PDB file of C-alpha atoms in Angstrom:
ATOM      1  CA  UNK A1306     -19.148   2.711 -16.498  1.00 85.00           C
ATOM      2  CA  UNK A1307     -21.464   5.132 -18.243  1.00 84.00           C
ATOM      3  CA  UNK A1308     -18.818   7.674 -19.083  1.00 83.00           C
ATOM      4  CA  UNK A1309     -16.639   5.045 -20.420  1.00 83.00           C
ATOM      5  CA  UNK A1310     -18.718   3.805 -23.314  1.00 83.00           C
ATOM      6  CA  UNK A1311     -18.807   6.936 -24.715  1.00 78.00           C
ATOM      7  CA  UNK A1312     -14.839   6.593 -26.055  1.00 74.00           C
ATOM      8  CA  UNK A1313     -11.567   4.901 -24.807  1.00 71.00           C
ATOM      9  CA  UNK A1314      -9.954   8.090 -23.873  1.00 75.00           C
ATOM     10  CA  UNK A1315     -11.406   8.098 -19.652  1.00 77.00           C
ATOM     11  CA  UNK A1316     -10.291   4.571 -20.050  1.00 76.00           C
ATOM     12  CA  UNK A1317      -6.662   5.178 -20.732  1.00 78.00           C
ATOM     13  CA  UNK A1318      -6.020   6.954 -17.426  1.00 82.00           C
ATOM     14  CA  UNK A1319      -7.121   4.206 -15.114  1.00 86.00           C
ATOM     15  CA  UNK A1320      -4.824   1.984 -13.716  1.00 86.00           C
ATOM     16  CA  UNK A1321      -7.247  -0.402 -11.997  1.00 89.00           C
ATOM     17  CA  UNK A1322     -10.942   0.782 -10.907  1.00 91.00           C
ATOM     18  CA  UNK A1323     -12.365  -0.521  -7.536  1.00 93.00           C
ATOM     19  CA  UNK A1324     -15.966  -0.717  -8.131  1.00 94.00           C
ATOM     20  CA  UNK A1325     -17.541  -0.839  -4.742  1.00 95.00           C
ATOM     21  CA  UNK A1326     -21.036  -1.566  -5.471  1.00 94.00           C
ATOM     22  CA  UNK A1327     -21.508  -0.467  -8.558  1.00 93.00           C
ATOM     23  CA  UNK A1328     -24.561   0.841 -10.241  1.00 91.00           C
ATOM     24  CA  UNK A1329     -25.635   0.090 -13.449  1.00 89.00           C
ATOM     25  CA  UNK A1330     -28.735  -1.793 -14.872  1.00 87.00           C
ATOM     26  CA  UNK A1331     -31.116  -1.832 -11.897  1.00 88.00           C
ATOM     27  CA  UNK A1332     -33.872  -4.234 -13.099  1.00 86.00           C
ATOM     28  CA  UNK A1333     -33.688  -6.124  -9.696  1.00 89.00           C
ATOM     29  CA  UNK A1334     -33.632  -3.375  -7.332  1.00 88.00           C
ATOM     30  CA  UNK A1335     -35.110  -3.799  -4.223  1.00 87.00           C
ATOM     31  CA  UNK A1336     -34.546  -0.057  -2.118  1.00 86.00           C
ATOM     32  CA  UNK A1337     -37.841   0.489  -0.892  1.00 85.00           C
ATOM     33  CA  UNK A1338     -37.399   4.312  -1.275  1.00 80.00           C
ATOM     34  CA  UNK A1339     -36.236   4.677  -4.444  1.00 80.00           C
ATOM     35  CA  UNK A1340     -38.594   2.036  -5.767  1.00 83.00           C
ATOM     36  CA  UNK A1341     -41.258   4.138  -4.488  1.00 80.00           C
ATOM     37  CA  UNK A1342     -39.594   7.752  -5.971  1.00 77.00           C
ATOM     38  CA  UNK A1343     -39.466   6.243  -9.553  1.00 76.00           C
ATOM     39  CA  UNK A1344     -43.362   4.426  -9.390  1.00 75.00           C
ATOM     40  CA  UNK A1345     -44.318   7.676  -8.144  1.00 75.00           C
ATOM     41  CA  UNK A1346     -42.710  10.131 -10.768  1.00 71.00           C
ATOM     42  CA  UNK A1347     -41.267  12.568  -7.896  1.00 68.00           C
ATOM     43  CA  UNK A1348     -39.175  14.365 -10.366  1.00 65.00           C
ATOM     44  CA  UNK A1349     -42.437  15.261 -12.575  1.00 70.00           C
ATOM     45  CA  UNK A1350     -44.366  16.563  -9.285  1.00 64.00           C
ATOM     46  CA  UNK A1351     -40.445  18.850  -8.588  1.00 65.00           C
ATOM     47  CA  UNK A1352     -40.278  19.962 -12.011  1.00 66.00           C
ATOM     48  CA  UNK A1353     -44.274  20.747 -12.370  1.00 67.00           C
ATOM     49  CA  UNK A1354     -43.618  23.534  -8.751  1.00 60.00           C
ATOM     50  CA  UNK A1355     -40.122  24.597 -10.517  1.00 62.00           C
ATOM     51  CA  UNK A1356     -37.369  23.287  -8.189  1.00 64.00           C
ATOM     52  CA  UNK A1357     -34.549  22.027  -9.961  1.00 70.00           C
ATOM     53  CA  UNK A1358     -32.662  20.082  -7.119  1.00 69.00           C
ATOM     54  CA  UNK A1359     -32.700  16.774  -5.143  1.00 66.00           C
ATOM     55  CA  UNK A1360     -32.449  16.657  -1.637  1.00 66.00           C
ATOM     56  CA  UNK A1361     -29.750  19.543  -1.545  1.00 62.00           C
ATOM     57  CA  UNK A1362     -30.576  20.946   1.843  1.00 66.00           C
ATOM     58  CA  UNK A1363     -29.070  24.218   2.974  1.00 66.00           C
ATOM     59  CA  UNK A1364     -26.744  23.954   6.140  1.00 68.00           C
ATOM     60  CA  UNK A1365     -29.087  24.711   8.575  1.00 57.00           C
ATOM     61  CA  UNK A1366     -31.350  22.012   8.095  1.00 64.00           C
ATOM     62  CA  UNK A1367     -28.316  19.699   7.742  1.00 65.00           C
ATOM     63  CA  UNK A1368     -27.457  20.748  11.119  1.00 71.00           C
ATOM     64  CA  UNK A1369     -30.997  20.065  12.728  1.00 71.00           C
ATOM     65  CA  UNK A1370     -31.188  16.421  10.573  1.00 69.00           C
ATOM     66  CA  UNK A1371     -27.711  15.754  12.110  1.00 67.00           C
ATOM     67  CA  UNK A1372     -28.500  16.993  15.484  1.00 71.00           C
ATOM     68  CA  UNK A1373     -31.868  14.571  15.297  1.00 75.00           C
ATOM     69  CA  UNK A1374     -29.996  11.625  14.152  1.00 75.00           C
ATOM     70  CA  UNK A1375     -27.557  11.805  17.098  1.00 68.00           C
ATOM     71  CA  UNK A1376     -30.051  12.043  19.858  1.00 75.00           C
ATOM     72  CA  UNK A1377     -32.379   9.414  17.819  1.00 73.00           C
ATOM     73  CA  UNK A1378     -30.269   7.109  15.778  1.00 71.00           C
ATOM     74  CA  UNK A1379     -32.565   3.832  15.234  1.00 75.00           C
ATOM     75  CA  UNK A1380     -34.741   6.292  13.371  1.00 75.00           C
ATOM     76  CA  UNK A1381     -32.688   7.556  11.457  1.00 76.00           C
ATOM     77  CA  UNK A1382     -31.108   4.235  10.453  1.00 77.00           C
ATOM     78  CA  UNK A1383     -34.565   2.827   9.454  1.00 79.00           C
ATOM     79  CA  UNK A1384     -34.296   5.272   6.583  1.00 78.00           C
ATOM     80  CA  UNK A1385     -31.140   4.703   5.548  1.00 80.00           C
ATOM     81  CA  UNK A1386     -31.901   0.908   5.549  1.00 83.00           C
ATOM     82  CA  UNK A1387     -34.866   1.981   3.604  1.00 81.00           C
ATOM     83  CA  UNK A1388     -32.800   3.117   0.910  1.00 80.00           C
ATOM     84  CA  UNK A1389     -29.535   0.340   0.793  1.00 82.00           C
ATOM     85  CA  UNK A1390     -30.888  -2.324   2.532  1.00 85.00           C
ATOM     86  CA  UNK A1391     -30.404  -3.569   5.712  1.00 84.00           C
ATOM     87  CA  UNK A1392     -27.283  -5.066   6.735  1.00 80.00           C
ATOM     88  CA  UNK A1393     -26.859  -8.469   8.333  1.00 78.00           C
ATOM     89  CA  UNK A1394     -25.962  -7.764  10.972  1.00 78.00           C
ATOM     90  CA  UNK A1395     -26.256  -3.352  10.995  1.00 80.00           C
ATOM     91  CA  UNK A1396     -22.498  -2.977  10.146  1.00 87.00           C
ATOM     92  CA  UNK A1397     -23.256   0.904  11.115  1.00 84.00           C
ATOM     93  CA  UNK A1398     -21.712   3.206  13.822  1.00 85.00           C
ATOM     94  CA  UNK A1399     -24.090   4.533  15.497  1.00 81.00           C
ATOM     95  CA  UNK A1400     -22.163   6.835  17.474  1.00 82.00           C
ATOM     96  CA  UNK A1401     -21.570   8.950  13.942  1.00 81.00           C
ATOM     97  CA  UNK A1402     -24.694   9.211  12.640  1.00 80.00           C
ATOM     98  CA  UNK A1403     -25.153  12.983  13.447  1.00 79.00           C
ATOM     99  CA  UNK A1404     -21.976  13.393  11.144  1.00 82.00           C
ATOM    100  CA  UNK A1405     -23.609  10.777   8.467  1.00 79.00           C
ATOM    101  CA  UNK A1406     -26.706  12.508   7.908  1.00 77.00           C
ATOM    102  CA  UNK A1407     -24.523  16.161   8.350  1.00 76.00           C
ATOM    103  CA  UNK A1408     -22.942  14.854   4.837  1.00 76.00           C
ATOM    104  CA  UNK A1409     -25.479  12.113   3.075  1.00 75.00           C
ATOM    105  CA  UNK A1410     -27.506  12.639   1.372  1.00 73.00           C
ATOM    106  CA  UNK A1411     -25.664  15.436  -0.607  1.00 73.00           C
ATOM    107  CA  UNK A1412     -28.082  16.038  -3.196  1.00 74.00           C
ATOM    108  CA  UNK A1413     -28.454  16.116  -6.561  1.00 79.00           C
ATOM    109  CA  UNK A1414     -30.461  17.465 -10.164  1.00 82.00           C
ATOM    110  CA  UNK A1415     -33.685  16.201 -10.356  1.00 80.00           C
ATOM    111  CA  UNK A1416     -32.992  15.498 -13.935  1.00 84.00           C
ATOM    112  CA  UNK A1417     -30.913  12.975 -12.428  1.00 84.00           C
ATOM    113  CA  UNK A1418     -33.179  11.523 -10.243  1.00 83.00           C
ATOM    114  CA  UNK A1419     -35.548  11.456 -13.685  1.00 85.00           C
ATOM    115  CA  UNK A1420     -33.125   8.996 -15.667  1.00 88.00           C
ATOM    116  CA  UNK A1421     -32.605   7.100 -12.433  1.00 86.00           C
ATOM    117  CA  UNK A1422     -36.185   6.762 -12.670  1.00 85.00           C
ATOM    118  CA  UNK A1423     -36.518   5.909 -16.691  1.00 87.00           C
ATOM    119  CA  UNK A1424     -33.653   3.089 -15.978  1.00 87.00           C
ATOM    120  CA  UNK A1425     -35.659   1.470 -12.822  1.00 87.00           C
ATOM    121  CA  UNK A1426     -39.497   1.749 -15.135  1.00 85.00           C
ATOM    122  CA  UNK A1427     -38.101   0.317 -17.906  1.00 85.00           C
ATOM    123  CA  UNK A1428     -35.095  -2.336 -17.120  1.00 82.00           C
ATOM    124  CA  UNK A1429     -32.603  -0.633 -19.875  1.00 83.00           C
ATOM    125  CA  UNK A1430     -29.632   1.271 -19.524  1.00 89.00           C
ATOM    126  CA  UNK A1431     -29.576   4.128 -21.639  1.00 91.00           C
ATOM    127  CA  UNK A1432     -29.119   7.717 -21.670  1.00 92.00           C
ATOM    128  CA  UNK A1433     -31.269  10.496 -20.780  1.00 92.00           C
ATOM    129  CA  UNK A1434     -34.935  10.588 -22.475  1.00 91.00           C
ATOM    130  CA  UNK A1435     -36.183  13.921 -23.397  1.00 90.00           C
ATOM    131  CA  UNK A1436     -39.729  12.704 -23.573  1.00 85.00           C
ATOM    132  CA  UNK A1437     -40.251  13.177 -27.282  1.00 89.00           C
ATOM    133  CA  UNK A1438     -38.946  11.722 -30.865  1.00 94.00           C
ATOM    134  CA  UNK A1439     -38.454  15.139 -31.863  1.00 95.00           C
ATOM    135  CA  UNK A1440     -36.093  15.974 -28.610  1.00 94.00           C
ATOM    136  CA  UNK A1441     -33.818  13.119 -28.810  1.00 95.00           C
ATOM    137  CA  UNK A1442     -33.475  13.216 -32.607  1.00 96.00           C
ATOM    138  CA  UNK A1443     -32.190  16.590 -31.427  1.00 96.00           C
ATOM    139  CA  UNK A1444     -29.707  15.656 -28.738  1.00 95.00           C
ATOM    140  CA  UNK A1445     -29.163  12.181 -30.086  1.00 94.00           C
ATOM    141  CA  UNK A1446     -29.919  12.173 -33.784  1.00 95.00           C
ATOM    142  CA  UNK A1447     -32.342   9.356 -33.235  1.00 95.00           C
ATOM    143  CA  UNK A1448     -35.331   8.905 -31.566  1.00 95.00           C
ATOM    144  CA  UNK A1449     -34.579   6.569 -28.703  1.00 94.00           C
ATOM    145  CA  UNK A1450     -31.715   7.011 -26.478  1.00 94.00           C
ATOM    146  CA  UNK A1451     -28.904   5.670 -27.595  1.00 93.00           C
ATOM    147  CA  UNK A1452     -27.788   2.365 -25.121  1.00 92.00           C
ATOM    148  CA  UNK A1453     -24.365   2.910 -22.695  1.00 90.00           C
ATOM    149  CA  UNK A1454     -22.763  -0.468 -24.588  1.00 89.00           C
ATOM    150  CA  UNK A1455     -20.951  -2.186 -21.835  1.00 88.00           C
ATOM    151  CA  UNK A1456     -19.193  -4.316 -24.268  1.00 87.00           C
ATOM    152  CA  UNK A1457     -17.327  -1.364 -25.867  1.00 87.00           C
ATOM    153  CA  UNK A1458     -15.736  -0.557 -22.971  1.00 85.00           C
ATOM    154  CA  UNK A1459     -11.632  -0.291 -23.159  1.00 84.00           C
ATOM    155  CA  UNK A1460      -9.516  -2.903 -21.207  1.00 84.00           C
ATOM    156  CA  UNK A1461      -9.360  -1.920 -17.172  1.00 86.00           C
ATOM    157  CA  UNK A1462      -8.729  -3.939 -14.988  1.00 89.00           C
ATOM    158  CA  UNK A1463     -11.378  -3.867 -12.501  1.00 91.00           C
ATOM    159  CA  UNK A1464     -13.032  -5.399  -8.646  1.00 93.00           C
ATOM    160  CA  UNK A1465     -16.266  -5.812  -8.663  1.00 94.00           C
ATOM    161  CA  UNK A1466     -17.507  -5.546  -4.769  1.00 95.00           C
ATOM    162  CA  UNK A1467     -21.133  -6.883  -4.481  1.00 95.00           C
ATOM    163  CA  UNK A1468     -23.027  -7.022  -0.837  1.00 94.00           C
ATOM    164  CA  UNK A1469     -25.719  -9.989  -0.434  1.00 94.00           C
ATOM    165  CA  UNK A1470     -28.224  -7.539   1.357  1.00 93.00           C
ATOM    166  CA  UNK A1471     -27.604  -4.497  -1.330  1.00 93.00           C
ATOM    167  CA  UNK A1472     -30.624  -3.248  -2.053  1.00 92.00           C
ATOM    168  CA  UNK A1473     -29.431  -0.513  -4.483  1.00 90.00           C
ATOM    169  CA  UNK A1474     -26.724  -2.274  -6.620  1.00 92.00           C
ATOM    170  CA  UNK A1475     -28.482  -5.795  -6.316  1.00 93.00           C
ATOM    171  CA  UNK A1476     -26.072  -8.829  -6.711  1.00 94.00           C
ATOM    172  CA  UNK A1477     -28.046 -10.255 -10.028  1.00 94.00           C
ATOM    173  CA  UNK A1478     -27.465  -6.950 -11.655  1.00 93.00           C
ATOM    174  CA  UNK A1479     -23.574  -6.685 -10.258  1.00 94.00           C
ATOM    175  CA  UNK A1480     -23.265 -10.594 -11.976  1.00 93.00           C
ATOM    176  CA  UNK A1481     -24.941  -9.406 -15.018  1.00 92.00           C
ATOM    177  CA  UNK A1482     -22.426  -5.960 -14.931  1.00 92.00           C
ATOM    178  CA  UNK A1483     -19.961  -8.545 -14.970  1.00 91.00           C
ATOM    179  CA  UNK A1484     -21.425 -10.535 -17.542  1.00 91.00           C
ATOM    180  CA  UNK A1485     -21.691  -7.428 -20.110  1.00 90.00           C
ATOM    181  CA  UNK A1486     -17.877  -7.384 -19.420  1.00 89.00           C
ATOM    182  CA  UNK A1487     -16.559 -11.164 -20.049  1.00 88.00           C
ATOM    183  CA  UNK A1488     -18.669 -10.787 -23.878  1.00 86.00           C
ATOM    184  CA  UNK A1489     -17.015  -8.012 -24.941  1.00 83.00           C
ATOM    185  CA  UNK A1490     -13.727 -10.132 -25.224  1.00 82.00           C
ATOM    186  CA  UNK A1491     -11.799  -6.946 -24.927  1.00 84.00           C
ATOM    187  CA  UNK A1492     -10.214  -8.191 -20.888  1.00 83.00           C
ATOM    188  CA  UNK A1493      -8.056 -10.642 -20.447  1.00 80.00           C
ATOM    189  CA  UNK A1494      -8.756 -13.547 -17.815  1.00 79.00           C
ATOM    190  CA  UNK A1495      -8.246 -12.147 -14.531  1.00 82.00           C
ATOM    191  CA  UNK A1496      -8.459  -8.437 -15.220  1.00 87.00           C
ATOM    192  CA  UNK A1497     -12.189  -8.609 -13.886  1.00 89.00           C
ATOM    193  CA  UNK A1498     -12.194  -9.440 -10.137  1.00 89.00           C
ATOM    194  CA  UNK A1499     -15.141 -10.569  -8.357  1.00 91.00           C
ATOM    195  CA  UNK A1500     -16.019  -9.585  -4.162  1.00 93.00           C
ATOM    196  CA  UNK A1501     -18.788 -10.922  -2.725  1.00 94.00           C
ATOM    197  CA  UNK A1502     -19.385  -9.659   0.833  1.00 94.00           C
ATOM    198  CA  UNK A1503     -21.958 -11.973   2.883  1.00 93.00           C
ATOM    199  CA  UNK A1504     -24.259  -9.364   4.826  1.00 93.00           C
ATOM    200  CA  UNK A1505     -23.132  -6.462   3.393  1.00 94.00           C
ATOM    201  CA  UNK A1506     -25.810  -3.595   2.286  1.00 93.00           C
ATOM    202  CA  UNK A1507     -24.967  -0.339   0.018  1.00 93.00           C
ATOM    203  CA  UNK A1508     -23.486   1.629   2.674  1.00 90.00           C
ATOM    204  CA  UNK A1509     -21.425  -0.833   4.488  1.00 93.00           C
ATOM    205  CA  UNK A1510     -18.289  -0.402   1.687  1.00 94.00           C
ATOM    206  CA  UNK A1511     -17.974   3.052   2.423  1.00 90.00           C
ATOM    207  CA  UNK A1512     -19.366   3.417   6.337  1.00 90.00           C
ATOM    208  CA  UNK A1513     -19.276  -0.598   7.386  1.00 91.00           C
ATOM    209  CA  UNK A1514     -17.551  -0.705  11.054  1.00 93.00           C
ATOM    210  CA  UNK A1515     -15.357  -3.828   9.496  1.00 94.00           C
ATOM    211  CA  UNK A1516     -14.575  -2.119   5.766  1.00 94.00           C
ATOM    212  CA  UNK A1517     -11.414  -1.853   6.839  1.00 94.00           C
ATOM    213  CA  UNK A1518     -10.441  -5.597   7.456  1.00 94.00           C
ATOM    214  CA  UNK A1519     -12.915  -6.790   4.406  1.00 93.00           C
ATOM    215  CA  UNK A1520     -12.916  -4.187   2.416  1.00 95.00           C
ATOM    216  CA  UNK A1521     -10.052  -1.960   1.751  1.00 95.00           C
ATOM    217  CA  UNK A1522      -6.877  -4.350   2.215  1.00 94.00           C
ATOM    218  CA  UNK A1523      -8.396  -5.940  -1.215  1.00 93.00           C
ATOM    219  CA  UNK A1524      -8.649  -2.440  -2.848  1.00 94.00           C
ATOM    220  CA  UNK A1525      -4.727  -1.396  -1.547  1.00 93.00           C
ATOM    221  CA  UNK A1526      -3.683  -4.665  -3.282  1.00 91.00           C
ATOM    222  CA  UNK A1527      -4.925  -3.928  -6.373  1.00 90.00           C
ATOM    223  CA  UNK A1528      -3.538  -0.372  -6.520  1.00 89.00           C
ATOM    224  CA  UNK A1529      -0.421  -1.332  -5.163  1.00 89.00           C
ATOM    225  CA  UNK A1530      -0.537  -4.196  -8.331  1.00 85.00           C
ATOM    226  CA  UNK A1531      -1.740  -1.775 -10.486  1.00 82.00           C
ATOM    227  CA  UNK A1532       1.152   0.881  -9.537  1.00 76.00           C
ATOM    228  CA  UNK A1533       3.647  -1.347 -10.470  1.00 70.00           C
ATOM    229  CA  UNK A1534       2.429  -3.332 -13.098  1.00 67.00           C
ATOM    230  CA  UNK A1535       2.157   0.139 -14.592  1.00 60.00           C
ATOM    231  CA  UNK A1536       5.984   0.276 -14.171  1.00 57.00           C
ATOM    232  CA  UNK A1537       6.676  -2.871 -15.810  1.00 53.00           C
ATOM    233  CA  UNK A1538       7.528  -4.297 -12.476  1.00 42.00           C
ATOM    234  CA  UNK A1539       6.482  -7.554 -10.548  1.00 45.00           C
ATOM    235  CA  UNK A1540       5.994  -7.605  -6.877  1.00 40.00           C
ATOM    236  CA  UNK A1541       3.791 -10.289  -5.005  1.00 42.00           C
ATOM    237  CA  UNK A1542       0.559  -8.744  -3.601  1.00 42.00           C
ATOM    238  CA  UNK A1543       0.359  -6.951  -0.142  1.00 39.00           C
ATOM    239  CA  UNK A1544      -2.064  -8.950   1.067  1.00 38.00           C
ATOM    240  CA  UNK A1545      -3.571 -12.620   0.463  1.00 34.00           C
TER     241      UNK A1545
END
């Protein structure tokens, strides 16, 4: 969504966009962890001792995390609800969460984690702050950072996939995502699609046991729609 307010060329090359628990303003998050990373000002503390990355762990202490979640999964799901929200009921396998933990987190800058940060502290959506006028007059030519306007994004159409127990992406700032969209008047009715998913938590689009019956028929329809409608041809969805 970000990258798409800054022109309508990234636009122009989707066909339909599947947005499974998107992201955006996160005024009404409620992840316990990352509520606590952004009140806390982790990425100061990482930047003050010079490390420059986010949970990026090398392979051997992926292996031991992975190895530790497989013999002791409960904990290890504790965190993870910690972080997305708990899921009602778990929708998790616990049988893979060696291989889970193996891959997730995957790590990131913490200049990322920073603006993740800014956006929870202060309820906007907006780029990066440097920290001074005098820096973002430099990057930005002005001396806030300038907004990401949701309403100037190009016509896509679009699902919007919301989970009542998301903890990250929380449902009130999914509706007002969607919102942002309708005022823009640049989609038609029906190009914005709306999923909401009773129990669901962050996780549970991507790793839920029962994605694949609630989850991804809806998103094969909509690229199967998209694919032809593309072509200038009509077919009647794959799935009801």
């Amino acid at each position: 969504f970000a990258l798409s307010t800054l022109g309508p060329s990234f636009a122009a090359k989707v066909a339909h966009f599947s947005a499974l628990a998107p992201v955006t303003r996160i005024a009404n998050m409620r992840s316990v962890l990352f509520d606590a990373l952004a009140k806390l000002d982790v990425d100061t503390m990482f930047r003050l001792f010079g490390v420059s990355r986010f949970l990026a762990f090398p392979p051997w202490l992926k292996t031991i995390s992975g190895g530790a979640c497989g013999e002791f999964p409960p904990a290890c799901e504790d965190v993870i609800f910690l972080a997305c929200g708990r899921g009602s009921p778990p929708n998790l396998n616990r049988t893979r969460f060696d291989v889970y933990t193996y891959n997730t987190p995957a790590g990131t800058s913490v200049r990322n984690i920073a603006h993740f940060g800014q956006l929870f502290r202060r309820g906007w959506m907006r780029r990066f702050d440097f920290g001074s006028e005098a820096l973002n007059v430099a990057h930005y030519g002005q001396a806030v950072p300038p907004a990401y306007d949701l309403q100037s994004i190009e016509r896509v159409p679009m699902t919007l996939f919301t989970g009542s127990r998301d903890a990250l992406a929380d449902p009130t700032d999914v509706a007002w995502l969607r919102a942002q969209l309708a005022e823009s008047g640049r989609f038609a009715p029906g190009d914005v699609s709306w999923v909401a998913v009773e129990g669901y938590q962050h996780l549970d689009f991507t790793w839920g046991v029962d994605a694949k019956d609630r989850i991804y028929p809806t998103i094969l329809a909509s690229l199967r729609r998209a694919k032809y409608r593309a072509a200038d041809v009509q077919i009647q969805p794959a799935f009801v």
